[in-house]
XYZ file of C-alpha atoms in Angstrom:
565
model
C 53.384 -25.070 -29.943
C 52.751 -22.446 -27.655
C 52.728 -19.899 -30.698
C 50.293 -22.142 -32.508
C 47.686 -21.944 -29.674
C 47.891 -18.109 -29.370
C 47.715 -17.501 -32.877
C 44.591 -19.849 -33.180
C 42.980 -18.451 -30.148
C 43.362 -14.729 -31.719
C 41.582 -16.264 -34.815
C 39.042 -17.500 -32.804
C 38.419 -13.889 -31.060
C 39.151 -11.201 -33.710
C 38.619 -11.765 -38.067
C 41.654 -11.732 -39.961
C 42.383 -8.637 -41.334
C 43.290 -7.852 -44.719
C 46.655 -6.210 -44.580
C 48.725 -8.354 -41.705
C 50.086 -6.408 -39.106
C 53.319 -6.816 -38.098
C 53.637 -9.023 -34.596
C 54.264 -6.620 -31.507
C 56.641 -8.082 -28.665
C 54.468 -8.910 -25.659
C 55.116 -6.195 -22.962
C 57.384 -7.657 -19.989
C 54.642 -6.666 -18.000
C 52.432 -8.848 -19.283
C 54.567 -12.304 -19.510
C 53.537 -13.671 -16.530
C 53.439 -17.409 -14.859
C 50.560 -18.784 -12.940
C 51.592 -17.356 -9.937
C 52.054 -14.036 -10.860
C 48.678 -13.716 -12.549
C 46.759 -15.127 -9.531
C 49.291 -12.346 -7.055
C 47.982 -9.588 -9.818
C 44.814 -10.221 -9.693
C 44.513 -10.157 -6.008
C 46.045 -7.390 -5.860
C 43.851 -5.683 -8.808
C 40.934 -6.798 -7.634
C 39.784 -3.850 -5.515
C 41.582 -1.339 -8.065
C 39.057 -0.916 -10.950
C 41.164 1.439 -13.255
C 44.344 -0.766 -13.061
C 41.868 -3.794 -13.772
C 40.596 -1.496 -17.401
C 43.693 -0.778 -18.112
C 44.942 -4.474 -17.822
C 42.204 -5.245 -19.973
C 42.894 -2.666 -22.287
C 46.492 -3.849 -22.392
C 45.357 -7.017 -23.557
C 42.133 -8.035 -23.824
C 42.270 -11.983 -24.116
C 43.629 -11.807 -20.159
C 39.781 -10.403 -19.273
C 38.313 -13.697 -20.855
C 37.052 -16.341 -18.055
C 38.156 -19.243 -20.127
C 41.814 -17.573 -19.801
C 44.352 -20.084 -18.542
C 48.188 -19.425 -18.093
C 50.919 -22.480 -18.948
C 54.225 -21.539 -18.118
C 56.758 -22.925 -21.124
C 60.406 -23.655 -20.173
C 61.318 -21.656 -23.100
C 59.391 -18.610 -22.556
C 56.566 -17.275 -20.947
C 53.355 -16.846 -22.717
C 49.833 -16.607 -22.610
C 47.900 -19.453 -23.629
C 44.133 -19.093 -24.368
C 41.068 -21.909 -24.760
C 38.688 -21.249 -27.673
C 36.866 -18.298 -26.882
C 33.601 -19.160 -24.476
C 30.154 -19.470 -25.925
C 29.117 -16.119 -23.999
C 32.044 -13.931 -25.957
C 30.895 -15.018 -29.280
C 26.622 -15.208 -28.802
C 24.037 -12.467 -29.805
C 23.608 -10.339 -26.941
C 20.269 -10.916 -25.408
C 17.366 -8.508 -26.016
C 16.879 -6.340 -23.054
C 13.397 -6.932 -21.445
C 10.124 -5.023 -22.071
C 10.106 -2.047 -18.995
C 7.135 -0.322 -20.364
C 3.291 -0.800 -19.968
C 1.825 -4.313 -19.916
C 0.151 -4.246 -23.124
C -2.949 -5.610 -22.803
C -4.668 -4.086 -19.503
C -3.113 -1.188 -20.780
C -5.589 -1.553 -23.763
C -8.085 -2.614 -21.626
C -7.782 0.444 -19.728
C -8.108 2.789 -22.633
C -10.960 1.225 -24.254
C -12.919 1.696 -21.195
C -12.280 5.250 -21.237
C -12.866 5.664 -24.702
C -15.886 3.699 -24.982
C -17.749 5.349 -21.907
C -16.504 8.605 -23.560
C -18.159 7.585 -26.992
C -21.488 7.068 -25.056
C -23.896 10.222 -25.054
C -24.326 11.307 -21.612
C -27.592 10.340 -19.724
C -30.559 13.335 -19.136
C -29.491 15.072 -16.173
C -25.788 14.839 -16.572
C -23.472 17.186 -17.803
C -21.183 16.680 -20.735
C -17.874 17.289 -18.948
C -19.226 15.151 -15.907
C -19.362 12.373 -17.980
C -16.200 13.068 -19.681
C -14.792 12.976 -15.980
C -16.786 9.786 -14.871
C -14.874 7.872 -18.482
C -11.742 8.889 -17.203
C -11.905 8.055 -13.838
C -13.107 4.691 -14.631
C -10.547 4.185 -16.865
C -7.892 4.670 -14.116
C -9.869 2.618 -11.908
C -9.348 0.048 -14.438
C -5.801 0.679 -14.809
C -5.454 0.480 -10.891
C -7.213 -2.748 -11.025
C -5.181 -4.449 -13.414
C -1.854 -2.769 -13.393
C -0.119 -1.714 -16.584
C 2.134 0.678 -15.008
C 2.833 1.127 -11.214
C -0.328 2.368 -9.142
C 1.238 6.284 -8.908
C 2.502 6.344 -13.152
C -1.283 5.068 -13.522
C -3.138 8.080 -11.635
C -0.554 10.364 -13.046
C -1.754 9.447 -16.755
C -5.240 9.684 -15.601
C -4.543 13.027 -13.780
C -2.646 13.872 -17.520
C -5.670 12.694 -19.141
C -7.820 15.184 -17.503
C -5.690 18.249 -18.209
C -5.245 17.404 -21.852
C -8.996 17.026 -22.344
C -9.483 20.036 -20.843
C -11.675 17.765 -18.573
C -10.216 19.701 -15.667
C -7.661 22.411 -15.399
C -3.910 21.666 -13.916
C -4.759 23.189 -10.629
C -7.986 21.677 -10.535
C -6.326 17.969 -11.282
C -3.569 18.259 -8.949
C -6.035 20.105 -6.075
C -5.997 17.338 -3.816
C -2.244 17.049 -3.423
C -2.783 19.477 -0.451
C -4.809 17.731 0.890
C -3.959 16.525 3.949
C -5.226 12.981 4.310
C -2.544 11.632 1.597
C 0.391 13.625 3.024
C -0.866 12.074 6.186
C -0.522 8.132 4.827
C 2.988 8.880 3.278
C 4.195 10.755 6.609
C 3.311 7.152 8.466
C 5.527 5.510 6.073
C 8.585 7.717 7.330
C 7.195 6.965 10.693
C 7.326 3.410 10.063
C 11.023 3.513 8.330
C 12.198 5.435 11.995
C 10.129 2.585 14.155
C 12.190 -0.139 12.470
C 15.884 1.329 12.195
C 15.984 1.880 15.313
C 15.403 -0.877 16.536
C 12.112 0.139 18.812
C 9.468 -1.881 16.514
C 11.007 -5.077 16.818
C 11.348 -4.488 21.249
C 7.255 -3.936 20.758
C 7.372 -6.564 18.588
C 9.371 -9.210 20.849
C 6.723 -7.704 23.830
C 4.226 -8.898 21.830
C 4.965 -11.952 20.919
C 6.172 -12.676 24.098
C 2.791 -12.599 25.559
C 0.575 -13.456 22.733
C 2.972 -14.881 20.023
C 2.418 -18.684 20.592
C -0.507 -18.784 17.814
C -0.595 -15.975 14.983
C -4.407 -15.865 15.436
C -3.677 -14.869 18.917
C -1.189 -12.488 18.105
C -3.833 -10.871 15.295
C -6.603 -10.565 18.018
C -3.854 -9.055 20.186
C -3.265 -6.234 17.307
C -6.877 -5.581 16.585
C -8.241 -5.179 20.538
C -5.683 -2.868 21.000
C -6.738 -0.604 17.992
C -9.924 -0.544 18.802
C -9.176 -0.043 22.469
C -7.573 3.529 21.089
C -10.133 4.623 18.021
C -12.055 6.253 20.339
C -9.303 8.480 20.871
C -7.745 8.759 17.884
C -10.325 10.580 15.186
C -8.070 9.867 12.751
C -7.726 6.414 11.149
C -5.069 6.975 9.097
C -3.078 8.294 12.285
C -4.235 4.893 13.553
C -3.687 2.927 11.233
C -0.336 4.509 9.804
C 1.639 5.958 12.738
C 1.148 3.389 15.215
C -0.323 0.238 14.108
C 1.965 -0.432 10.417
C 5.445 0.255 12.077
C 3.902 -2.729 14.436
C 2.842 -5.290 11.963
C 5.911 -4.460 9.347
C 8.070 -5.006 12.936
C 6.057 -8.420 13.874
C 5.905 -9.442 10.160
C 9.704 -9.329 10.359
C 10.279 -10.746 13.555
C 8.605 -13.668 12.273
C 10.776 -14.295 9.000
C 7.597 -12.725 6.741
C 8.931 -10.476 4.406
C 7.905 -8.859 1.099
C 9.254 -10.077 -2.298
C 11.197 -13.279 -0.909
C 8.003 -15.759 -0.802
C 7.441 -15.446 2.858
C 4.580 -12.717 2.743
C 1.943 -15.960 3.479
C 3.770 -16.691 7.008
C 2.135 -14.255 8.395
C 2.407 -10.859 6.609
C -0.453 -11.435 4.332
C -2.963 -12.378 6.782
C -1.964 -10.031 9.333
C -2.052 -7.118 7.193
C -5.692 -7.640 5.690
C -7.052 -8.343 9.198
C -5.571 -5.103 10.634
C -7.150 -3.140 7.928
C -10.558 -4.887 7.838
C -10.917 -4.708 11.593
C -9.671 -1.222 11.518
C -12.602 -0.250 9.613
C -14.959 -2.170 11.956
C -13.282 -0.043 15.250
C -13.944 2.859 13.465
C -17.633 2.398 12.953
C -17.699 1.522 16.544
C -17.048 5.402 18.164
C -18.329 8.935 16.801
C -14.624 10.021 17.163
C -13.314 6.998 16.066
C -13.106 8.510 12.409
C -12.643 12.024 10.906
C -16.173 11.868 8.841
C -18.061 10.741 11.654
C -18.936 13.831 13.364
C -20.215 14.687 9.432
C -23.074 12.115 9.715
C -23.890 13.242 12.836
C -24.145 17.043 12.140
C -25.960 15.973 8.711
C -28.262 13.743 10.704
C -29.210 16.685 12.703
C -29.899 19.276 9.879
C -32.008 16.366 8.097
C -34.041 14.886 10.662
C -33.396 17.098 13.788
C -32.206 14.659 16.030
C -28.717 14.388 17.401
C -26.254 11.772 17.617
C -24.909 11.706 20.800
C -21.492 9.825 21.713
C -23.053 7.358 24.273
C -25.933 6.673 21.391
C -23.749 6.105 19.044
C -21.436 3.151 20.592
C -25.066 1.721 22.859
C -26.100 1.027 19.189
C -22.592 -0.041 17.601
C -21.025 -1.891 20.031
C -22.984 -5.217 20.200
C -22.852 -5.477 16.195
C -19.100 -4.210 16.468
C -17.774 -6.848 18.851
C -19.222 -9.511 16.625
C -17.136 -8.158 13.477
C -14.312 -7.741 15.552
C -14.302 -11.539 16.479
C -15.932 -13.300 13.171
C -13.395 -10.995 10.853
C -10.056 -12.240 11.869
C -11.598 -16.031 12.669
C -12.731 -15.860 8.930
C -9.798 -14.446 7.400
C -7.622 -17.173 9.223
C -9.604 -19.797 7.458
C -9.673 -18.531 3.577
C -6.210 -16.599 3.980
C -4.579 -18.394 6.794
C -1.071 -17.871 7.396
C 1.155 -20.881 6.719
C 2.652 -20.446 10.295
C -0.499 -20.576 12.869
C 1.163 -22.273 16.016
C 4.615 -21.555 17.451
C 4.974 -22.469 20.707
C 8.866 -21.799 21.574
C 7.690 -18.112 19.962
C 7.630 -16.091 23.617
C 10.599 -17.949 25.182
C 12.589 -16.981 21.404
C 10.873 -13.736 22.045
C 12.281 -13.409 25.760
C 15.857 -14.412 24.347
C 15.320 -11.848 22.066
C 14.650 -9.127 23.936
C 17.504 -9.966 26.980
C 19.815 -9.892 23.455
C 18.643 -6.217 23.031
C 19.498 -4.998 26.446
C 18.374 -1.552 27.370
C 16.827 0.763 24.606
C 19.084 3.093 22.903
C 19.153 7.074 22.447
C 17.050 6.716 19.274
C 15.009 4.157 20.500
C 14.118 6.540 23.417
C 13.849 9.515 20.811
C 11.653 7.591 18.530
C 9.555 6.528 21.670
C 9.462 9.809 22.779
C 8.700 11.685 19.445
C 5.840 8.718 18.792
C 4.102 9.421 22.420
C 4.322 13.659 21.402
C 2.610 12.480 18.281
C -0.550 10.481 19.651
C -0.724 13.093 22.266
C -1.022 15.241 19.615
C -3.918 12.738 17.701
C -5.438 12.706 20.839
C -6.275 15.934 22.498
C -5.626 17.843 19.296
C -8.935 18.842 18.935
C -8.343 21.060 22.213
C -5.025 22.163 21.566
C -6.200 23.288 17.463
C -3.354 20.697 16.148
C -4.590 18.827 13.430
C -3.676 15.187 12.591
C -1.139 15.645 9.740
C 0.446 19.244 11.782
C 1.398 16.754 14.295
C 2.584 13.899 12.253
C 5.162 16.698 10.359
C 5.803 17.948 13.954
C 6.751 14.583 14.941
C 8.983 13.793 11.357
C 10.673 17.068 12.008
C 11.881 15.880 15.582
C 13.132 12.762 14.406
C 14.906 14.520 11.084
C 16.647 17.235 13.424
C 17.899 14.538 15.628
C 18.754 11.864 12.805
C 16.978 8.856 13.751
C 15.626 9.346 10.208
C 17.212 11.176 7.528
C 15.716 13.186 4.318
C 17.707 10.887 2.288
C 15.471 7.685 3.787
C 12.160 9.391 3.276
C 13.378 10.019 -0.240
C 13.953 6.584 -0.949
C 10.454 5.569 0.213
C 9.081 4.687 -2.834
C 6.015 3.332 -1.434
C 4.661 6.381 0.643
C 5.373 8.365 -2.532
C 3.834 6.001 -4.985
C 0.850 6.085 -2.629
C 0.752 9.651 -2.331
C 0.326 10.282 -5.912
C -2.090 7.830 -7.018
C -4.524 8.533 -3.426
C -4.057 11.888 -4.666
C -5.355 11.417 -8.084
C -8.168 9.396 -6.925
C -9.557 12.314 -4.152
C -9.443 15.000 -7.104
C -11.304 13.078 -9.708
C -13.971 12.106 -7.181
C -14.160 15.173 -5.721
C -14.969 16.664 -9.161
C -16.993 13.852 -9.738
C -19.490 15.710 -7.012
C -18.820 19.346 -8.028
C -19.972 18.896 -11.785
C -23.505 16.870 -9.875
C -22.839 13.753 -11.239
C -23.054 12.124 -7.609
C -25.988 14.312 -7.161
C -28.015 12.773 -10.130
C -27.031 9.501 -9.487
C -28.522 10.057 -5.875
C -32.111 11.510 -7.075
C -31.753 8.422 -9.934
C -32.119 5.761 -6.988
C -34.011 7.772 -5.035
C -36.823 7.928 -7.481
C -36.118 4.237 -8.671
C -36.494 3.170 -4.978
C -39.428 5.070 -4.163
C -41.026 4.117 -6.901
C -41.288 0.100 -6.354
C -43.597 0.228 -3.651
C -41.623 -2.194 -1.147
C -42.563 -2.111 2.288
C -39.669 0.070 4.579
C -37.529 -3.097 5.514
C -36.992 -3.938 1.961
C -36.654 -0.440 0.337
C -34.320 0.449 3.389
C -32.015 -2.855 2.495
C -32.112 -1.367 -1.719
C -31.063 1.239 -0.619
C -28.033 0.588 2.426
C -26.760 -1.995 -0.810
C -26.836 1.290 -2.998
C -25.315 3.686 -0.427
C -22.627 0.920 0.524
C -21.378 -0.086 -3.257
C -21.497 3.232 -4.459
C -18.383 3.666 -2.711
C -16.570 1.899 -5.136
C -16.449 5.819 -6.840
C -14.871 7.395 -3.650
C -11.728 7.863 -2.097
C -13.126 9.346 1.182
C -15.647 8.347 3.555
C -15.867 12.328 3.797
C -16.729 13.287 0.570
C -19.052 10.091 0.328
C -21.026 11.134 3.289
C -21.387 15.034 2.053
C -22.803 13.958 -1.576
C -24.697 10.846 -0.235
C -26.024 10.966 3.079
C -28.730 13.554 3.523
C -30.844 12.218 -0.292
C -30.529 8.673 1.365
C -31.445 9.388 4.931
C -34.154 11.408 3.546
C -35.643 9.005 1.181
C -35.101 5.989 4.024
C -37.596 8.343 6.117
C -40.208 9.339 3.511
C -40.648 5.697 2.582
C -40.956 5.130 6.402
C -37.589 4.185 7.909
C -37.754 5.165 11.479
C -35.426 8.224 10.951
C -33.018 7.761 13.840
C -32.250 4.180 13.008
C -31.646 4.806 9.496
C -29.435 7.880 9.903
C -27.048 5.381 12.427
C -27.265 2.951 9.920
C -25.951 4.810 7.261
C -23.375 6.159 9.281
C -22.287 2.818 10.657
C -21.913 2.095 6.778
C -20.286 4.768 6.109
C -16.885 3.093 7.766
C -17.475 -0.480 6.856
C -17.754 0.431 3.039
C -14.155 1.616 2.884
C -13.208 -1.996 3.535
C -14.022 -2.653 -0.254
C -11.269 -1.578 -2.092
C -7.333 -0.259 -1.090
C -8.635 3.853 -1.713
C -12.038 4.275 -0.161
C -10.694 4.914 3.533
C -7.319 6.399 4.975
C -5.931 2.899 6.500
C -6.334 1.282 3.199
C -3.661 2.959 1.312
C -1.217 2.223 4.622
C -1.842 -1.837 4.931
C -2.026 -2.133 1.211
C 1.041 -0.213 0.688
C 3.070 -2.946 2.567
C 2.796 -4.866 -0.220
C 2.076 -8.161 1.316
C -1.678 -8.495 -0.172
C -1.845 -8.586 -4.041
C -4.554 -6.179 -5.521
C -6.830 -8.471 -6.880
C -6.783 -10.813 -3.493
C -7.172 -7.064 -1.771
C -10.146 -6.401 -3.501
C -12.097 -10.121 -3.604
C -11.700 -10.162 0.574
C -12.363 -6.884 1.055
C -16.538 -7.659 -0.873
C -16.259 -11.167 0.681
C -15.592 -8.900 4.117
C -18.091 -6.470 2.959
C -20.871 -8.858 2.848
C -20.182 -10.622 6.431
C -20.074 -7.027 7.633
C -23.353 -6.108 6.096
C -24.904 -9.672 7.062
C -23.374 -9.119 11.027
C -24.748 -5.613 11.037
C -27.635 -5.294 9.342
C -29.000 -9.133 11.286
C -27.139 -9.118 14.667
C -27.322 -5.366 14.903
C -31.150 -5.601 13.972
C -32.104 -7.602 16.831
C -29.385 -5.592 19.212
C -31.464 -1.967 17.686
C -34.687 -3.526 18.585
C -34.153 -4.478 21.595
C -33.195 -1.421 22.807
C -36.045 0.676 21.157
C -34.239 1.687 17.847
C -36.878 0.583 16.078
């Protein structure tokens, strides 16, 4: 009997062959009972080569249906019918290339817009630039590939279409600002392993953790408590502020990829990075560009921009944003845990678990004060923002709190590098081949030519100046191909000139709240990964317009009333 089930258990497995074989003796070895086969494969079972070559041995023993019966005659192995999984198709492995149809999408837009003669006034090649950059845009937007493979093809695009040369398309990769984001992602990976972002965490909630909106007002007062410090809002935003959220986030069981990101992650990380844009309006060293508008302003109008002017006429309009933003937010993208009222004492408990900080704790505290010192009164010392970010990695590489091999394996920070990257090149070249510049004397002329009294010609053109930003990937470069043909059309159609040039470089912040590339804290909240794109970019016009409404009506009256206009 026992022969009979062996033999029709091999018929089952392997097809007959045509000359028979004669029958081997099973090895000793192999003629086990129960016992020994569950004693071998403990002891096998962290020995991977004596496991093959059992297998090889005798390959009906690696079958999970496999069952011994020990016969009183003599030992043999008895095997079921072979299981369903031996004997199916293998399964087809899964599509890992490009979604196919925004893919398409993306394409056709580039090729379409390429197909289309380029308008008087615009250079051949500038267009050719403007189809491919929209094209990526497109391919951000919707996603076919990873954000980074995306900008790369675009970036690929330009070279092969002699659109732009290699060094011209891969320029902007020394540029500072994006090497600055992806350095705040190692930051953020040191804040976290050792332990230090969830003590500041546990602090926090301690005192302000028993509602999340709470908690969020918490976050954004003290950002915009240091902006004025801090010209840099990627410093801001990246070295100090992410390491905190990711920290709270996690404190509070919101993670990424495990269906928790609406607990608090989500909401958290769009109101840091819409408010963040608000603080930096508020201060003329509050953001990098700033000083820009206000060295512009004087070469266009002759008037200066002082630092007291600027936050008399911001801070009235700025408060309001800072208050409305986060209330609104918590209402159309509330987090799913809002009150948690055993969340200090758990906090306490927490912390008294911790005990006293350790030696990286105390070297990543350390190395993060030398760094915002650094932010801080760098402008003295002639240490820029992303010097003292590398200054800061390379103390915590050389002592190990984070090693090469982590940064490496931040996907993320390099993802974001290379498609920010992309995005800064093409719009860059976007201004050098005076497509920015024609679209500028376009409105200009379209503006001035509708007769509108200044209120209303002034509103055309802030929408103009604010949506065009959808183009950029710096407030910077925005400001330098933008600002002086609006601020001096605003005037000539009888904008009082010193109101107009603050307005525009209010807006000149607030605008990079529209999309995840138009300002340098947008690439380091979105990066988290807690806010889908599209949900990213229908908040961030929804903010857009409450900013514009809170700006342009409450800051109104405020500007009148003290003698703007």
């Amino acid at each position: 009997m026992a022969s009979l089930v062996l033999t029709s258990s091999l018929n089952l497995r392997f097809r007959p062959l045509s000359t028979p074989k004669p029958r081997l003796p099973t090895p000793k070895s192999l003629r086990l009972n129960s016992r020994s086969v569950i004693k071998n494969s403990v002891n096998n079972s962290d020995n991977p080569v004596n496991s093959q070559q059992h297998r090889d041995f005798n390959p009906l023993i690696s079958q999970k249906s496999t069952f011994l019966i020990h016969s009183p005659k003599r030992d043999s192995i008895i095997v079921n019918s072979a299981s369903p999984a031996a004997t199916s198709t293998p399964q087809p492995q899964p599509w890992q290339g490009a979604a196919m149809k925004p893919l398409i999408a993306s394409i056709a837009t580039g090729v379409i817009l390429w197909l289309v003669p380029a308008p008087d006034g615009v250079s051949r090649i500038a267009w050719q630039l403007l189809s491919i950059f929209l094209a990526t845009i497109v391919g951000i937007i919707t996603q076919p590939l990873p954000l980074g493979a995306v900008a790369l093809i675009g970036l690929g695009a330009c070279v092969l279409t002699k659109t732009l040369t290699f060094a011209a398309a891969f320029s902007a990769f020394g540029d500072p600002i994006p090497w600055l984001i992806a350095l705040a992602f190692f930051f953020a990976r040191g804040f976290i392993k050792t332990g230090l972002g969830n003590r500041i965490a546990y602090q926090f909630v301690s005192l302000f953790g028993s509602s999340s909106l709470g908690l969020g007002y918490s976050l954004v007062f003290s950002e915009a408590l240091l902006a004025p410090a801090i010209p840099s809002v990627s410093a801001r935003a990246g070295g100090i502020f992410l390491p905190l959220v990711k920290s709270l986030c996690v404190a509070c069981g919101s993670n990424v990829g495990d269906g928790t990101e609406h607990k608090l992650g989500s909401w958290l990380m769009l109101t840091c990075f819409q408010t963040s844009v608000i603080s930096s309006s508020m201060f003329l060293t509050a953001m990098a560009a700033n000083p820009l508008a206000a060295n512009l302003t004087l070469n266009t109008i002759n008037q200066t921009i002082g630092w007291m002017d600027w936050a008399k006429a911001a801070i009235v309009p700025g408060l309001v944003s800072l208050i409305v933003v986060p209330l609104l937010l918590y209402l159309i993208y509330p987090p799913t845990v809002k009150s948690s009222p055993d969340a200090p004492k758990l906090a306490k408990e927490k912390l008294e678990k911790m005990g006293p900080m350790s030696k990286n704790e105390l070297i990543m505290a350390g190395t993060l004060f030398l760094t915002v010192g650094l932010w801080i009164f760098g402008g003295t010392l002639n240490v820029d923002a992303v010097t003292a970010a590398i200054l800061g990695l390379s103390v915590l590489l050389v002592t190990g709190v984070v090693t090469w091999k982590e940064c490496l394996a931040e996907s993320v920070a390099w993802d974001t590098l290379t498609w920010f990257a992309a995005l800064i090149a093409m719009a860059g070249y976007l201004n050098k081949y005076g497509l920015i510049s024609w679209f500028s004397q376009t409105v200009v002329k379209f503006v001035g030519g509708l007769g509108l009294s200044w209120q209303s010609s002034f509103g055309i053109l802030v929408l103009l100046y604010f949506y065009s930003h959808y183009f950029f990937a710096s407030g910077a470069a925005h400001i330098g191909a933008m600002f002086t043909a609006f601020l001096s059309v605003a005037s000539a159609l009888g904008t009082p000139p010193y109101l107009g040039a603050l307005v525009l470089s209010f807006l000149s912040n607030l605008m990079g709240g529209i999309t995840h590339y138009g300002i340098g804290s947008a690439p380091v909240f979105y990066g988290a990964g807690y806010v889908p794109l599209a949900k990213w970019w229908g908040y961030g016009f929804l903010i857009s317009v409450v900013n514009l409404i809170i700006w342009l009506g409450v800051g109104g009256v405020w500007w009148k009333a003290i003698g703007l206009w």
